[in-house]
Coordinates of C-alpha atoms in Angstrom, one line a residue:
X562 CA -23.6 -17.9 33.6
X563 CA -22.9 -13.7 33.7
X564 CA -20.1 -12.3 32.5
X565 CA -17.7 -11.8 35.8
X566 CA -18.4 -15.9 36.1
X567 CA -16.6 -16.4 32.5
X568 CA -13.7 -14.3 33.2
X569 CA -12.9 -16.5 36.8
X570 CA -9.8 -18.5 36.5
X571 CA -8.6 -16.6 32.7
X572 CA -6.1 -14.8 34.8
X573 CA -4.6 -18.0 36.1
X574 CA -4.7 -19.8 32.8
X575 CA -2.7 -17.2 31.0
X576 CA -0.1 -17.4 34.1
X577 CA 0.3 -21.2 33.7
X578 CA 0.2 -21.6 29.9
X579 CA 3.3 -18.4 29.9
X580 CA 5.0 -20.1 32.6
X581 CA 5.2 -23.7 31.5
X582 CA 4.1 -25.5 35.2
X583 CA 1.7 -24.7 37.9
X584 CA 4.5 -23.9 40.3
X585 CA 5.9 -21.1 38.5
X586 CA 2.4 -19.9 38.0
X587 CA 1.6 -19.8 41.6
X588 CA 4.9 -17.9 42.5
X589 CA 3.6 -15.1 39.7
X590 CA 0.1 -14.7 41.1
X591 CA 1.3 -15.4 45.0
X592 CA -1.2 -18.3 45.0
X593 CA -0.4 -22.6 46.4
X594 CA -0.1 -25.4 43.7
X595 CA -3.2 -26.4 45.1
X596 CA -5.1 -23.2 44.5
X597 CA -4.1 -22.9 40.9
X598 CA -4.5 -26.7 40.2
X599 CA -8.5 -26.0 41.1
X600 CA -8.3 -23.1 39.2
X601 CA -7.7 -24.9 35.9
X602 CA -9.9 -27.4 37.1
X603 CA -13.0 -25.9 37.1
X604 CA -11.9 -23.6 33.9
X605 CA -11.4 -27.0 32.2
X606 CA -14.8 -28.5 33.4
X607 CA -16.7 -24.8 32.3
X608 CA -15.1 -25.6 29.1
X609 CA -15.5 -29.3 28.9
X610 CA -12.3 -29.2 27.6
X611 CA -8.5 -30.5 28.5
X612 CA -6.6 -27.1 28.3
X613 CA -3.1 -28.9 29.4
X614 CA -1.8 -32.5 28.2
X615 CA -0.5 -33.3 31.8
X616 CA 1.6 -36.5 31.0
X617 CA 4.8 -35.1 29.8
X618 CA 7.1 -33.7 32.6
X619 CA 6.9 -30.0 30.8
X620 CA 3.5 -29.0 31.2
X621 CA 1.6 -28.4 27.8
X622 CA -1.0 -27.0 26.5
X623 CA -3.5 -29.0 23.7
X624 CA -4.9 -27.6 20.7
X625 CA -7.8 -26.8 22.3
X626 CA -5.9 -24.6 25.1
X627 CA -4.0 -23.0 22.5
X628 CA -6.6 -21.9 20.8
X629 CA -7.9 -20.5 23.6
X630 CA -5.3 -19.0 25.2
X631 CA -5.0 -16.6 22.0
X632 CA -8.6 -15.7 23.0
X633 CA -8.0 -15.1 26.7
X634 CA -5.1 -13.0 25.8
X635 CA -6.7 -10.7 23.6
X636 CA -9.9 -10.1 26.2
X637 CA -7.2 -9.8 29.3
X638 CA -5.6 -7.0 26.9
X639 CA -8.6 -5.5 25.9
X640 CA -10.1 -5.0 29.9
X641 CA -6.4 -3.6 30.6
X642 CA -6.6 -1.3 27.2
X643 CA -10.2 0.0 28.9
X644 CA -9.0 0.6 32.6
X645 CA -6.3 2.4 31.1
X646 CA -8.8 4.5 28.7
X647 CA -10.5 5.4 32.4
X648 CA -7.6 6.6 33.9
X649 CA -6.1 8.4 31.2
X650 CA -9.4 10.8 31.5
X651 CA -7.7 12.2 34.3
X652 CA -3.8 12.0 33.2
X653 CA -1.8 14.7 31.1
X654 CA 0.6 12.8 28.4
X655 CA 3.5 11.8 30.0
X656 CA 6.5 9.4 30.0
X657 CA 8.3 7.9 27.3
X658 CA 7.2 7.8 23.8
X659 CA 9.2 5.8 21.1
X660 CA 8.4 6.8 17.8
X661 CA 9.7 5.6 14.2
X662 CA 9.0 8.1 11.1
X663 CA 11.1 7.2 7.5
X664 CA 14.0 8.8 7.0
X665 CA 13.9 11.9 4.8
X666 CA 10.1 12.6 5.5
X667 CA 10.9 11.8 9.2
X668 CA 13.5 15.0 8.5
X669 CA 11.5 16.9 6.2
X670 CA 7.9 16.8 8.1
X671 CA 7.9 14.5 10.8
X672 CA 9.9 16.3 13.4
X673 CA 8.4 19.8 13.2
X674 CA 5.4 18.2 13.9
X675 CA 7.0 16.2 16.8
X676 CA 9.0 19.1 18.0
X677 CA 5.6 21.0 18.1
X678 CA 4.2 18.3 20.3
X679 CA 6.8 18.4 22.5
X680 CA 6.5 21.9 23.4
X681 CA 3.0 21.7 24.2
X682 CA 3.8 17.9 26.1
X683 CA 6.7 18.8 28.4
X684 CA 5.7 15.7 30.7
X685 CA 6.5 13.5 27.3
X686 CA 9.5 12.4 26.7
X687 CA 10.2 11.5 22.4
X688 CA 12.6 8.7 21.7
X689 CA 12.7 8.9 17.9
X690 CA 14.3 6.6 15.2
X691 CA 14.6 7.0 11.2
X692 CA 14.5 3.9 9.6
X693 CA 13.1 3.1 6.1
X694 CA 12.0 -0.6 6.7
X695 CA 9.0 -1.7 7.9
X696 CA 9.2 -2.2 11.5
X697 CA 6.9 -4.5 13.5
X698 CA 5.6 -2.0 16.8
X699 CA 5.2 -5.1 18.7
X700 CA 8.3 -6.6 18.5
X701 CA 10.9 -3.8 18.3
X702 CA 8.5 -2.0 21.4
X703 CA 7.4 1.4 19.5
X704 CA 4.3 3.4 20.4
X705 CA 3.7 4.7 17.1
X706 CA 5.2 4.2 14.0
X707 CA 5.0 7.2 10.8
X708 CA 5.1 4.9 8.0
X709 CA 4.7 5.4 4.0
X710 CA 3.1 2.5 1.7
X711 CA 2.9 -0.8 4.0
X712 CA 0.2 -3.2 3.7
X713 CA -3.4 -2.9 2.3
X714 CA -4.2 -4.8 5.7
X715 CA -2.4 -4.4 9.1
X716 CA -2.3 -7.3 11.5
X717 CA -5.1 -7.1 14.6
X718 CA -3.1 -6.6 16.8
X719 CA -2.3 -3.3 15.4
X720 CA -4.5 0.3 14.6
X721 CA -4.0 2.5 12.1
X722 CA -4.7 5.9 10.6
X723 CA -4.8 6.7 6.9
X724 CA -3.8 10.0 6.5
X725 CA -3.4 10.4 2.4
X726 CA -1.7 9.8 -0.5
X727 CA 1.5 11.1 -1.9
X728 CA 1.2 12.5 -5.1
X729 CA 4.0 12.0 -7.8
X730 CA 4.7 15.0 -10.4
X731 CA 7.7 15.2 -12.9
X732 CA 9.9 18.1 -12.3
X733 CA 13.1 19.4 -13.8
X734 CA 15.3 22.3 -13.0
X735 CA 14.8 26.0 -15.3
X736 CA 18.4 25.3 -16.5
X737 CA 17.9 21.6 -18.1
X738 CA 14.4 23.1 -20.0
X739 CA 16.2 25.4 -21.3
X740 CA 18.7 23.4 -22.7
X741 CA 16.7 20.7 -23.6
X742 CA 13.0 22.3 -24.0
X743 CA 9.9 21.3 -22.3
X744 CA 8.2 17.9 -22.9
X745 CA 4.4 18.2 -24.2
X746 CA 3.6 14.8 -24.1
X747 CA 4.7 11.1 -21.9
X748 CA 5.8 10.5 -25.4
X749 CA 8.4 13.4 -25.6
X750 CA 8.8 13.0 -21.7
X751 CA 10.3 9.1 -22.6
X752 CA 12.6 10.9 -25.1
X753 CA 14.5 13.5 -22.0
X754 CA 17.2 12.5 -19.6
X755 CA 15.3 10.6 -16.3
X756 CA 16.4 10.7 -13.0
X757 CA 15.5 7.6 -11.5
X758 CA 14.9 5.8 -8.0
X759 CA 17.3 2.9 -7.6
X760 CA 16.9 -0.2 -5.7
X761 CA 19.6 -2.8 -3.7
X762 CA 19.3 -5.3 -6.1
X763 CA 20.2 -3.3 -8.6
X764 CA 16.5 -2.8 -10.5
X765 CA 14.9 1.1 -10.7
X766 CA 11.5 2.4 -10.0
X767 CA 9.2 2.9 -12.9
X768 CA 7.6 6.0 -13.8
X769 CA 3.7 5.8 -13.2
X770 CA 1.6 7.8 -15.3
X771 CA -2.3 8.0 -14.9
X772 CA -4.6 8.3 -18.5
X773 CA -7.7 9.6 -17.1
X774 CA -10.0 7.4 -15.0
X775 CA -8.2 4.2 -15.8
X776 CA -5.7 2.6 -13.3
X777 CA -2.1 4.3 -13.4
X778 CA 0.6 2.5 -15.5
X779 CA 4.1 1.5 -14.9
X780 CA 6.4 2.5 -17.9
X781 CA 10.3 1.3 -17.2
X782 CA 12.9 4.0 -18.7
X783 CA 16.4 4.1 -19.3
X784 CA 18.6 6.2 -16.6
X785 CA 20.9 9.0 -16.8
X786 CA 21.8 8.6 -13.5
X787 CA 20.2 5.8 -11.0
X788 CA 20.7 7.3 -7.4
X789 CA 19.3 5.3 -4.2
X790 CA 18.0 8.2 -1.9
X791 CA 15.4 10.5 -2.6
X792 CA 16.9 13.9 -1.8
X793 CA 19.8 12.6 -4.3
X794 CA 17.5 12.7 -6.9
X795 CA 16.7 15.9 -5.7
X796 CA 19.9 17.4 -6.1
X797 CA 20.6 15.6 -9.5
X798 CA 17.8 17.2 -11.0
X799 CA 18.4 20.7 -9.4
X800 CA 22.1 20.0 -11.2
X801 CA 19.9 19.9 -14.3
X802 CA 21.3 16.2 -14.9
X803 CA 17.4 15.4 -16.3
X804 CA 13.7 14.8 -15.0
X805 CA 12.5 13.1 -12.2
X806 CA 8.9 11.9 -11.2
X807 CA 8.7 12.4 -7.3
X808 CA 6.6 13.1 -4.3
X809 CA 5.2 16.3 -4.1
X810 CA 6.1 16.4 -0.1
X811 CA 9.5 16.1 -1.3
X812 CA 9.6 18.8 -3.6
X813 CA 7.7 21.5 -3.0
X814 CA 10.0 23.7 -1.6
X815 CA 12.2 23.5 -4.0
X816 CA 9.2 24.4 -6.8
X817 CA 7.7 27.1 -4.8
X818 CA 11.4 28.7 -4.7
X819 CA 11.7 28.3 -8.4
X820 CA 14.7 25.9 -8.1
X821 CA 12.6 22.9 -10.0
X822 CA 9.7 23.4 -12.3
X823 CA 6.7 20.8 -12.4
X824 CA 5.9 19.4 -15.8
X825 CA 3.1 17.9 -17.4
X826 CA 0.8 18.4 -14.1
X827 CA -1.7 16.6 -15.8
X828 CA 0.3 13.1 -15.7
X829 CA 0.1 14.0 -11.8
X830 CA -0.2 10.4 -10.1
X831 CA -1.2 9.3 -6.4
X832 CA 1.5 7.2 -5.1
X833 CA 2.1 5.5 -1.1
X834 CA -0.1 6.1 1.1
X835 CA 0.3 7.7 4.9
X836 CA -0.4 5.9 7.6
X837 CA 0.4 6.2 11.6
X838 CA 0.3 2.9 13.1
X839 CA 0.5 1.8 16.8
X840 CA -0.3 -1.1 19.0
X841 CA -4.5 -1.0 20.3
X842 CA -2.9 -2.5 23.4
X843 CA -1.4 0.9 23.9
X844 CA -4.2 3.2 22.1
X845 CA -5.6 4.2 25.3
X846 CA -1.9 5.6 27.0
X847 CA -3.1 10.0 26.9
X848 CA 0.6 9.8 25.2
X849 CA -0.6 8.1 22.4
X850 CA -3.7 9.6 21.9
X851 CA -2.1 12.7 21.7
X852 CA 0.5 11.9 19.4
X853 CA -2.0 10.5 16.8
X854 CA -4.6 13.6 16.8
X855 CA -1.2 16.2 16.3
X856 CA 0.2 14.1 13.8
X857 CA -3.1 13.7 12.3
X858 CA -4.0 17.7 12.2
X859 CA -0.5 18.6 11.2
X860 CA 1.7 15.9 9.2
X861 CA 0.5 16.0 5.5
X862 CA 1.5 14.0 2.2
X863 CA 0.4 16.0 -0.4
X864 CA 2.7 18.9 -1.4
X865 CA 2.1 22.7 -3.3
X866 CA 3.5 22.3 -6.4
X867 CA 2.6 26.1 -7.8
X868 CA 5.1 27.8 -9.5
X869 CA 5.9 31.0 -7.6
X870 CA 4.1 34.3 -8.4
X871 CA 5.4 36.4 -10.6
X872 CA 7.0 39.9 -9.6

């Protein structure tokens, strides 16, 4: 049997099993009962197996067709993902783009990187949310989503990109060393006023320190002040209210304008990574290829952390 003979009838099998009868099948693909019934018919004999349990008055599908109607869907979406690959050889990036980025590095990074883009795409049109939860692209209907940390493995249905790791440094402002002096150690560091990243339920983040070449550890310190937002930890300890550990993407500006000094840069620690993620049923759209090659060339995790030159 070639290959066009195995995809006959996968059309019309996906039609009934979404529909629920062979009636409503037929109105979708403009074919007679008659026409689809045969359909299924032969599918079912190729097969040799019973794809629909026929004796209930709701048309349902067995194990069997359930199992493979996961398949059919997946090579149905991967022929439209390649005919859309072909065309979008000879398309510009255009339409509406929906785009999800966290919060604060969504404001920080993300959009000059998307206001970039859309000065060079004037035919795209950006609809762009800041959210800090992990939102699902298939459900919620987003082409690409900007997210930090997420999981070690993304479901098929999705692609990603990896495009670094954050890297965590402690910092304090010039104003609380002086006061206080600089730490020398993580043991003196454990001894100074911390800053720290506060969850809902009430817990805080840990510091993590890296010793060398073994795996970082998680040390859990008392608070001087437990603040829920990253750039309010920010402004805490530019108030000089104590030390911090946070992402160098976060805090580089402030170091390289001397308003926060990094300390200890050799308990430097990689923290989340970045990733883009978007749906492989939408991979081949010129908008989404476009998005993902800018945001790969220009958004960036890791952070300049030099103390500025001396005049």
């Amino acid at each position: 049997m070639s290959s066009a003979d195995r995809l006959k009838g996968l059309d019309t099998f996906v039609a009934v099993a979404e529909a629920g009868s062979f009636t409503a099948a037929a109105e979708r693909l403009h074919l007679t009962n008659s026409a689809v019934g045969k359909a299924i018919a032969r599918l079912e004999d190729r097969v040799g197996k019973q794809l629909f349990d026929r004796t209930t008055r709701r048309l349902a599908m067995t194990d069997a067709g359930d199992a493979f109607y996961q398949t059919c869907v997946r090579v149905l979406e991967e022929l439209e993902s390649a005919e859309r690959m072909l065309a979008a050889d000879h398309l510009e990036p255009a339409g509406r783009l929906r785009v999800d980025m966290p919060a604060t590095f969504g404001r920080m990074h993300g959009m000059p990187a998307l206001l970039a883009f859309a000065q060079q795409h004037p035919q795209v049109t950006p609809h762009v949310t800041f959210t800090d939860r992990f939102v699902d692209p298939v459900e919620d209907g987003i082409d690409l989503v900007v997210r930090i940390g997420g999981a070690d493995a993304w479901p098929p249905a999705l692609a990603c990109r990896h495009l670094g790791n954050e890297e965590l440094v402690f910092c304090a402002a010039p104003s609380y060393l002086a006061r206080h002096g600089t730490p020398a150690t993580f043991d003196e560091l454990r001894g100074h006023a911390a800053v720290l990243y506060g969850r809902a339920d009430g817990s805080t983040g840990p510091w993590t320190v890296r010793d060398g070449a073994r795996p970082p550890t998680r040390h859990h310190v008392e608070g001087r002040i437990v603040l829920g937002q990253a750039e309010a930890q920010v402004a805490a300890v530019e108030a000089g209210l104590g030390i911090a550990q946070l992402a160098t993407w976060l805090v580089e500006q402030h170091i390289r304008a001397g308003r926060l000094v990094a300390i200890l840069p050799g308990l430097a620690t990689p923290g989340l990574p970045l990733h883009l993620v978007w749906q492989r049923s939408r991979q081949h759209a010129a908008k989404v290829q476009a998005l993902v090659a800018h945001f790969a060339d220009t958004l960036h995790i890791g952070g300049d952390t030099r103390a500025p030159a001396s005049r």
